[in-house]
Amino acid sequence: MNDAADARSHEGASASHPQPIDSSLVPRFAQPATFFRSPWVQDLDAVELDVALVGVPYDWGTNRNGARGAPAQIREMSRLIRRFNSDGVGPFDLVRVSDVGDAPVNPLDHAGAFEDLVHYYRGLRDRGIVPVSTGGDHGLAHPILRGLFTGEKIALIHIDAHPDTYDELYGNRYNHGTMLRRGVEEDILDPTKLISIGIRGTRFSLDDRDYHAATGMRLVTMDEFEEIGRQGVIEEIRRVVGDAPVYVSFDLDALDPVYCPATGAPEPCGMSMRDAQVIIRSLAPLNLIGADVSELIPALDPYGHTAVNAANLMFEMLCAVAQSVARRKGGEQ
């Protein structure tokens, strides 16, 4: 990008806020890919950030592997996203946002990768930076939550086809299917302020949802989703989480497979992209401390259809988080 184009791309924006490359001035196919064409920050101590866009290129193992490649493809597909959502929210004008690259992971050491993620997200927390992340598989949510934990239990909005409250899978207690149970057991999550939305599909056993009921979690199946409608779900989210610090975790298999064929455990009869968009936008008034979208497997979708949807969901999460952070900072929404 030349100096003149760079100057025009920042025109009208706050000088204190890092700005994305203006795609109306610099072609979308030009320059290295970052999330939403935002600046890439390598040294967190050299800048002041409010929100970090983070890739987590790791999968703990699923039936269909390859989610570790998702951050790279989501960065590439996010070139298609403009600086404002259709409601007019511009996250880069509300808060200081940058792509901080990928969290450190060791593909040959699951336990070590878990602890590395905890340490990394604790570093973001200690700097006052709110993360919006993309995996990787859904196992990333637990180390992120452990890293963000300050001693006050966290509320959780869990959007998924599956309950993720198994005690273990294949003898392993830390993976994409156990993270809600581990979070409650470790006193990181407040189960009375936890809501799971979109649960459906075939089941390993008929007691797979009992942990929700036993601990006071709210579970909204797709059958109930259809019964109470999108607005009813939004009202239920607000009732459950209240004003507690809340994290949002979105497994792409919550969507109907027509919108996300490239995911690890697709389940028919899920929510639409419109459902997901409206629900995520409704979260802006909440006390958001982070968000993630996970379970994209690029190799299963060579046309990038799933990745475009994942990038758009991540952008809507960024918009909601930016509004929440700006409100806490006393800025305009």
Coordinates of C-alpha atoms in Angstrom, one line a residue:
M1 CA 0.0 0.0 0.0
N2 CA 1.5 3.4 -1.0
D3 CA 1.6 6.4 1.4
A4 CA -1.2 8.2 -0.2
A5 CA -3.5 5.3 0.0
D6 CA -2.5 4.6 3.5
A7 CA -3.3 8.2 4.5
R8 CA -6.7 8.0 2.8
S9 CA -7.5 4.7 4.4
H10 CA -7.1 6.3 7.9
E11 CA -8.9 9.5 7.0
G12 CA -11.7 10.3 9.5
A13 CA -10.6 7.6 11.9
S14 CA -9.2 8.2 15.4
A15 CA -5.4 8.4 15.3
S16 CA -5.3 6.3 18.5
H17 CA -7.2 3.4 16.9
P18 CA -5.4 1.0 14.6
Q19 CA -7.2 0.9 11.3
P20 CA -7.7 -1.9 8.7
I21 CA -6.5 -1.5 5.1
D22 CA -9.3 0.2 3.2
S23 CA -10.5 -2.3 0.6
S24 CA -12.0 0.4 -1.5
L25 CA -8.5 1.8 -2.0
V26 CA -6.3 -1.3 -1.9
P27 CA -7.5 -4.5 -3.6
R28 CA -8.7 -7.2 -1.4
F29 CA -6.3 -9.7 -3.0
A30 CA -3.3 -7.5 -2.2
Q31 CA -1.1 -7.5 0.9
P32 CA -0.7 -10.4 3.4
A33 CA -3.9 -11.7 5.0
T34 CA -4.8 -10.6 8.5
F35 CA -8.2 -10.8 10.3
F36 CA -10.4 -8.2 8.5
R37 CA -7.3 -6.6 7.1
S38 CA -6.4 -5.2 10.5
P39 CA -2.8 -4.3 11.5
W40 CA -0.7 -7.2 12.6
V41 CA 0.9 -6.7 16.1
Q42 CA 3.7 -8.9 17.1
D43 CA 4.8 -7.2 20.4
L44 CA 1.9 -6.8 22.8
D45 CA 4.0 -4.6 25.0
A46 CA 4.7 -2.1 22.2
V47 CA 1.1 -1.1 21.6
E48 CA -2.1 -0.4 23.5
L49 CA -4.9 -2.6 22.5
D50 CA -8.5 -3.1 23.7
V51 CA -9.4 -6.1 21.6
A52 CA -7.1 -8.8 20.1
L53 CA -8.0 -11.0 17.2
V54 CA -6.3 -14.4 17.9
G55 CA -5.9 -17.6 15.9
V56 CA -5.6 -20.9 17.7
P57 CA -4.3 -23.4 15.1
Y58 CA -4.8 -26.5 17.1
D59 CA -7.1 -29.5 17.2
W60 CA -7.1 -32.1 20.0
G61 CA -8.5 -34.7 17.8
T62 CA -12.0 -35.3 16.4
N63 CA -13.7 -37.6 14.0
R64 CA -12.8 -35.3 11.1
N65 CA -9.4 -33.7 11.7
G66 CA -7.9 -30.5 10.3
A67 CA -9.3 -27.6 12.3
R68 CA -5.8 -26.4 13.0
G69 CA -5.8 -24.9 9.5
A70 CA -8.8 -22.7 10.1
P71 CA -7.2 -19.5 11.3
A72 CA -5.2 -19.1 8.1
Q73 CA -8.3 -19.7 5.9
I74 CA -10.5 -17.4 8.0
R75 CA -7.9 -14.7 7.7
E76 CA -7.9 -15.2 3.9
M77 CA -11.7 -15.1 3.6
S78 CA -12.0 -12.1 6.0
R79 CA -10.6 -10.0 3.1
L80 CA -14.2 -10.0 1.9
I81 CA -15.5 -8.2 5.0
R82 CA -15.9 -4.4 5.0
R83 CA -15.2 -2.2 8.0
F84 CA -18.9 -1.8 9.2
N85 CA -21.6 -4.4 9.7
S86 CA -24.9 -3.9 8.0
D87 CA -26.3 -2.2 11.2
G88 CA -23.5 0.4 10.9
V89 CA -21.3 -0.8 13.7
G90 CA -17.6 -0.1 13.1
P91 CA -15.5 -1.9 15.7
F92 CA -12.2 -0.2 14.6
D93 CA -13.7 3.2 15.3
L94 CA -14.9 2.1 18.8
V95 CA -11.8 0.5 20.3
R96 CA -8.2 -0.4 19.4
V97 CA -8.2 -3.7 17.6
S98 CA -5.4 -5.6 15.9
D99 CA -4.6 -9.1 14.7
V100 CA -2.0 -10.4 17.2
G101 CA -1.2 -13.5 15.2
D102 CA -1.6 -17.1 16.5
A103 CA -1.4 -18.3 20.1
P104 CA 1.6 -20.6 20.7
V105 CA 0.8 -24.3 20.3
N106 CA 2.9 -27.5 20.2
P107 CA 1.2 -30.1 17.9
L108 CA 3.2 -32.9 19.5
D109 CA 2.3 -32.1 23.1
H110 CA -1.4 -31.8 24.0
A111 CA -0.9 -31.1 27.7
G112 CA 1.9 -28.6 26.9
A113 CA -0.3 -26.9 24.3
F114 CA -3.1 -26.6 26.8
E115 CA -0.8 -24.9 29.3
D116 CA 0.7 -22.6 26.7
L117 CA -2.8 -21.4 25.8
V118 CA -3.7 -20.7 29.4
H119 CA -0.5 -18.7 29.8
Y120 CA -1.0 -16.8 26.6
Y121 CA -4.6 -15.8 27.4
R122 CA -3.6 -14.9 31.0
G123 CA -1.1 -12.5 29.4
L124 CA -3.9 -10.9 27.4
R125 CA -6.1 -10.6 30.5
D126 CA -3.3 -9.0 32.5
R127 CA -2.8 -6.4 29.8
G128 CA -6.6 -5.6 29.8
I129 CA -7.0 -7.0 26.3
V130 CA -10.3 -8.8 25.4
P131 CA -9.7 -11.7 22.9
V132 CA -11.9 -12.6 19.9
S133 CA -10.5 -15.9 18.8
T134 CA -10.9 -18.6 16.2
G135 CA -9.8 -22.2 16.3
G136 CA -8.9 -24.9 15.9
D137 CA -11.4 -27.2 17.5
H138 CA -13.7 -26.4 20.4
G139 CA -11.3 -27.7 23.0
L140 CA -9.6 -24.3 22.8
A141 CA -12.4 -22.7 24.9
H142 CA -11.4 -24.2 28.3
P143 CA -7.7 -23.1 28.3
I144 CA -8.9 -19.6 27.1
L145 CA -11.5 -19.5 30.0
R146 CA -8.9 -20.6 32.5
G147 CA -6.5 -17.9 31.2
L148 CA -9.2 -15.2 31.5
F149 CA -10.4 -16.2 34.9
T150 CA -9.7 -13.6 37.6
G151 CA -11.4 -15.3 40.6
E152 CA -15.0 -14.1 39.7
K153 CA -16.9 -17.0 38.0
I154 CA -17.6 -16.4 34.3
A155 CA -21.0 -16.7 32.6
L156 CA -21.0 -18.6 29.3
I157 CA -23.1 -18.4 26.2
H158 CA -22.4 -21.8 24.5
I159 CA -23.8 -22.1 21.0
D160 CA -23.4 -25.7 19.7
A161 CA -25.1 -28.8 18.5
H162 CA -23.6 -30.9 21.3
P163 CA -23.7 -30.5 25.1
D164 CA -19.9 -30.6 25.7
T165 CA -20.5 -31.9 29.2
Y166 CA -19.0 -35.3 28.8
D167 CA -16.7 -36.5 31.7
E168 CA -14.2 -37.9 29.2
L169 CA -13.7 -39.1 25.7
Y170 CA -11.4 -42.1 25.0
G171 CA -10.1 -41.7 28.5
N172 CA -9.1 -38.1 28.0
R173 CA -10.7 -35.4 30.3
Y174 CA -9.6 -32.3 28.3
N175 CA -11.0 -32.1 24.8
H176 CA -13.6 -30.5 22.6
G177 CA -16.4 -32.5 24.3
T178 CA -15.7 -31.9 28.0
M179 CA -14.9 -28.2 28.3
L180 CA -18.2 -27.2 30.0
R181 CA -17.9 -29.9 32.7
R182 CA -14.2 -29.0 33.4
G183 CA -15.0 -25.3 33.6
V184 CA -17.7 -26.0 36.2
E185 CA -15.6 -28.4 38.2
E186 CA -12.7 -26.0 38.3
D187 CA -15.0 -23.2 39.6
I188 CA -14.3 -21.1 36.5
L189 CA -17.8 -21.2 35.1
D190 CA -21.0 -20.3 37.0
P191 CA -23.4 -23.1 35.9
T192 CA -26.4 -21.0 36.9
K193 CA -25.3 -18.3 34.4
L194 CA -24.5 -20.8 31.6
I195 CA -26.8 -21.3 28.6
S196 CA -26.3 -23.9 25.8
I197 CA -28.2 -23.1 22.6
G198 CA -28.9 -25.3 19.5
I199 CA -28.4 -28.8 21.1
R200 CA -29.6 -31.5 18.8
G201 CA -28.5 -34.6 16.8
T202 CA -27.9 -38.2 17.6
R203 CA -26.6 -39.0 21.1
F204 CA -24.0 -41.4 22.7
S205 CA -26.4 -42.0 25.6
L206 CA -29.7 -40.7 27.1
D207 CA -27.9 -39.2 30.1
D208 CA -25.7 -36.9 28.1
R209 CA -27.7 -33.8 29.1
D210 CA -28.1 -34.7 32.7
Y211 CA -25.1 -32.7 33.9
H212 CA -26.8 -29.5 32.6
A213 CA -29.9 -30.3 34.8
A214 CA -27.9 -31.4 37.8
T215 CA -25.8 -28.2 38.0
G216 CA -28.5 -25.7 37.0
M217 CA -27.3 -24.9 33.4
R218 CA -29.9 -23.8 30.9
L219 CA -30.1 -26.0 27.8
V220 CA -32.1 -24.9 24.7
T221 CA -32.5 -27.7 22.2
M222 CA -33.3 -26.9 18.6
D223 CA -36.8 -28.1 19.2
E224 CA -37.2 -25.5 21.9
F225 CA -35.4 -22.9 19.7
E226 CA -38.1 -23.4 17.1
E227 CA -40.9 -23.3 19.7
I228 CA -39.9 -20.0 21.4
G229 CA -38.3 -18.4 18.4
R230 CA -35.1 -16.4 18.0
Q231 CA -36.4 -13.5 20.1
G232 CA -37.3 -15.9 22.9
V233 CA -33.8 -17.3 22.8
I234 CA -32.3 -13.8 23.1
E235 CA -34.5 -13.0 26.0
E236 CA -33.5 -16.2 27.7
I237 CA -29.8 -15.4 27.2
R238 CA -30.3 -12.0 28.9
R239 CA -32.2 -13.6 31.8
V240 CA -29.6 -16.3 32.4
V241 CA -26.4 -14.3 32.2
G242 CA -27.6 -10.9 33.5
D243 CA -24.7 -8.5 34.1
A244 CA -22.1 -11.1 34.9
P245 CA -18.8 -11.2 33.0
V246 CA -19.7 -13.4 30.0
Y247 CA -17.8 -15.3 27.4
V248 CA -19.3 -16.4 24.1
S249 CA -18.2 -19.7 22.5
F250 CA -19.6 -20.7 19.1
D251 CA -19.1 -24.1 17.6
L252 CA -19.9 -24.0 13.9
D253 CA -21.8 -27.2 14.0
A254 CA -24.6 -25.2 15.7
L255 CA -25.4 -24.1 12.2
D256 CA -27.2 -26.3 9.8
P257 CA -24.7 -28.1 7.6
V258 CA -26.0 -26.3 4.5
Y259 CA -24.1 -23.3 6.0
C260 CA -21.1 -25.2 7.3
P261 CA -20.3 -28.5 5.6
A262 CA -16.7 -28.2 6.7
T263 CA -17.0 -29.0 10.4
G264 CA -16.0 -31.9 12.6
A265 CA -19.4 -33.2 13.7
P266 CA -22.1 -31.8 11.4
E267 CA -25.7 -32.3 12.6
P268 CA -28.8 -31.7 10.4
C269 CA -31.6 -29.3 11.3
G270 CA -29.5 -26.6 12.9
M271 CA -29.8 -22.8 13.0
S272 CA -29.4 -20.5 10.1
M273 CA -26.7 -17.9 9.5
R274 CA -29.4 -15.3 10.0
D275 CA -30.3 -16.8 13.4
A276 CA -26.6 -16.7 14.4
Q277 CA -26.1 -13.1 13.2
V278 CA -29.1 -11.7 15.0
I279 CA -28.3 -13.6 18.3
I280 CA -24.7 -12.4 18.2
R281 CA -25.7 -8.8 17.6
S282 CA -28.1 -9.0 20.5
L283 CA -25.1 -9.6 22.9
A284 CA -23.6 -6.2 22.6
P285 CA -25.3 -4.8 25.7
L286 CA -23.8 -7.6 27.8
N287 CA -20.6 -7.5 29.8
L288 CA -18.5 -9.4 27.2
I289 CA -15.0 -10.5 28.2
G290 CA -14.2 -12.6 25.1
A291 CA -15.6 -14.8 22.3
D292 CA -14.5 -17.5 19.9
V293 CA -15.7 -19.4 16.9
S294 CA -14.3 -22.9 16.2
E295 CA -14.5 -26.2 14.3
L296 CA -13.9 -25.1 10.8
I297 CA -12.0 -27.8 8.7
P298 CA -10.8 -26.1 5.5
A299 CA -9.9 -29.2 3.7
L300 CA -13.5 -30.4 3.7
D301 CA -14.7 -27.2 1.9
P302 CA -12.3 -26.3 -0.9
Y303 CA -14.7 -23.5 -2.1
G304 CA -14.4 -21.7 1.2
H305 CA -18.2 -21.5 1.9
T306 CA -17.8 -22.5 5.5
A307 CA -14.9 -20.2 6.1
V308 CA -16.7 -17.1 4.7
N309 CA -19.5 -17.8 7.2
A310 CA -17.0 -18.3 10.0
A311 CA -15.3 -15.0 9.2
N312 CA -18.6 -13.2 9.2
L313 CA -19.5 -14.7 12.6
M314 CA -16.2 -13.7 14.0
F315 CA -16.7 -10.2 12.7
E316 CA -20.1 -10.0 14.3
M317 CA -18.5 -11.1 17.5
L318 CA -15.9 -8.4 17.1
C319 CA -18.6 -5.8 16.7
A320 CA -20.5 -7.0 19.8
V321 CA -17.3 -7.1 21.9
A322 CA -16.2 -3.7 20.7
Q323 CA -19.5 -2.2 21.7
S324 CA -19.3 -3.8 25.1
V325 CA -15.7 -2.7 25.7
A326 CA -16.4 0.8 24.5
R327 CA -19.3 1.1 26.9
R328 CA -17.1 -0.1 29.8
K329 CA -14.4 2.5 28.8
G330 CA -17.0 5.2 28.7
G331 CA -16.8 5.6 24.9
E332 CA -19.7 5.9 22.4
Q333 CA -21.4 2.8 21.0

